[in-house]
Short mmCIF file of C-alpha atoms in Angstrom, two decimals:
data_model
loop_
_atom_site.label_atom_id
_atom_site.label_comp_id
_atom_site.label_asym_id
_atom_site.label_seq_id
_atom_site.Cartn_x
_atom_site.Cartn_y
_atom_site.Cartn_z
CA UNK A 28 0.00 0.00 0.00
CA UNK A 29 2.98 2.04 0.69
CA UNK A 30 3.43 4.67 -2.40
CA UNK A 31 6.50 3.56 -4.40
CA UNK A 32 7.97 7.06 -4.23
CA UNK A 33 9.63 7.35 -1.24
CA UNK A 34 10.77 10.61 -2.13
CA UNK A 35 7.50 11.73 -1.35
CA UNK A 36 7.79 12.77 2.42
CA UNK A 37 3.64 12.63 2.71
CA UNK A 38 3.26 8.92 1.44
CA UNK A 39 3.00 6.90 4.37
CA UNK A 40 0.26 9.41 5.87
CA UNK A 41 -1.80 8.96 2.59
CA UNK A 42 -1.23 5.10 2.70
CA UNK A 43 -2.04 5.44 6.31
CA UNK A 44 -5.36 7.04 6.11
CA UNK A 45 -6.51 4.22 3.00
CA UNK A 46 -5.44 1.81 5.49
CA UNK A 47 -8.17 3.73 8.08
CA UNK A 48 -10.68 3.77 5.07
CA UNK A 49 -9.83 0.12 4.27
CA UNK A 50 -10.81 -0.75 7.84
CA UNK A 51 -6.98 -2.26 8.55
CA UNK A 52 -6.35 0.04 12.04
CA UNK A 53 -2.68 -2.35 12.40
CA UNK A 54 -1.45 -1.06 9.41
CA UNK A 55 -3.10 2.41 9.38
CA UNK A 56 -1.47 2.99 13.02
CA UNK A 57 2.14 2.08 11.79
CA UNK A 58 2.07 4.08 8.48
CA UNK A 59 0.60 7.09 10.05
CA UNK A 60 3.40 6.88 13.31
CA UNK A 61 6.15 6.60 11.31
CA UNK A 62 4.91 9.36 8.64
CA UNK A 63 3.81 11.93 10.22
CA UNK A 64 6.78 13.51 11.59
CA UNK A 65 7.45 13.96 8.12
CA UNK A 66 4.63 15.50 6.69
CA UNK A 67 4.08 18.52 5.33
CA UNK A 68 1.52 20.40 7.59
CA UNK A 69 -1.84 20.04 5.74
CA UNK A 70 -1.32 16.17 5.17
CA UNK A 71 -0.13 16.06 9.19
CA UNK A 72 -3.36 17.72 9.87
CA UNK A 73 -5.55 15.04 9.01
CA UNK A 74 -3.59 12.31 9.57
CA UNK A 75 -3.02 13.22 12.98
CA UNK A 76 -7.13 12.98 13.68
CA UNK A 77 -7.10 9.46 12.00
CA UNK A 78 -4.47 8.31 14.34
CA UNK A 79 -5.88 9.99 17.25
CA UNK A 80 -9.40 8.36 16.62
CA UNK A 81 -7.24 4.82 16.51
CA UNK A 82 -5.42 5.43 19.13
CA UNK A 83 -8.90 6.53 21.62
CA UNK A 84 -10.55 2.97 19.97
CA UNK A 85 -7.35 1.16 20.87
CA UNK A 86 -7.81 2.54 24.63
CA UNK A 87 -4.98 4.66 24.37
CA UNK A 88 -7.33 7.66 25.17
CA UNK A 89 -4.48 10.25 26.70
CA UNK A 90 -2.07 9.55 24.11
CA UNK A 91 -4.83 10.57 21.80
CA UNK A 92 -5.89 13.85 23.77
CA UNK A 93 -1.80 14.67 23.64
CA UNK A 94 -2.42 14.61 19.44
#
């Protein structure tokens, strides 16, 4: 799912939230950790709320509320 181009310092956020919309939280978790630092700030933006609203279903509610 990971974009080929790794060049692309926004790809594992964008294969991070079609992993959300694909249902697969797993994968969706790891590809959003691991990209977001990276991001440029309108892709971080959203991808932080996807990986705040796994990390609240996962039980991991103050890590979530520190996104």
């Amino acid at each position: 799912m990971l974009a080929a181009n790794r060049e692309d310092s926004s790809a594992p956020t964008h294969a991070g939230r079609g992993a959300v919309a694909m249902a697969d939280l797993a994968a969706a978790r790891g590809y959003l950790e691991r990209g977001l630092p990276e991001a440029p700030a309108y892709v971080r933006q959203h991808g932080t709320v996807a990986l705040a609203w796994i990390l609240q279903h996962s039980g991991e509610e103050e890590r979530a509320r520190e996104l």
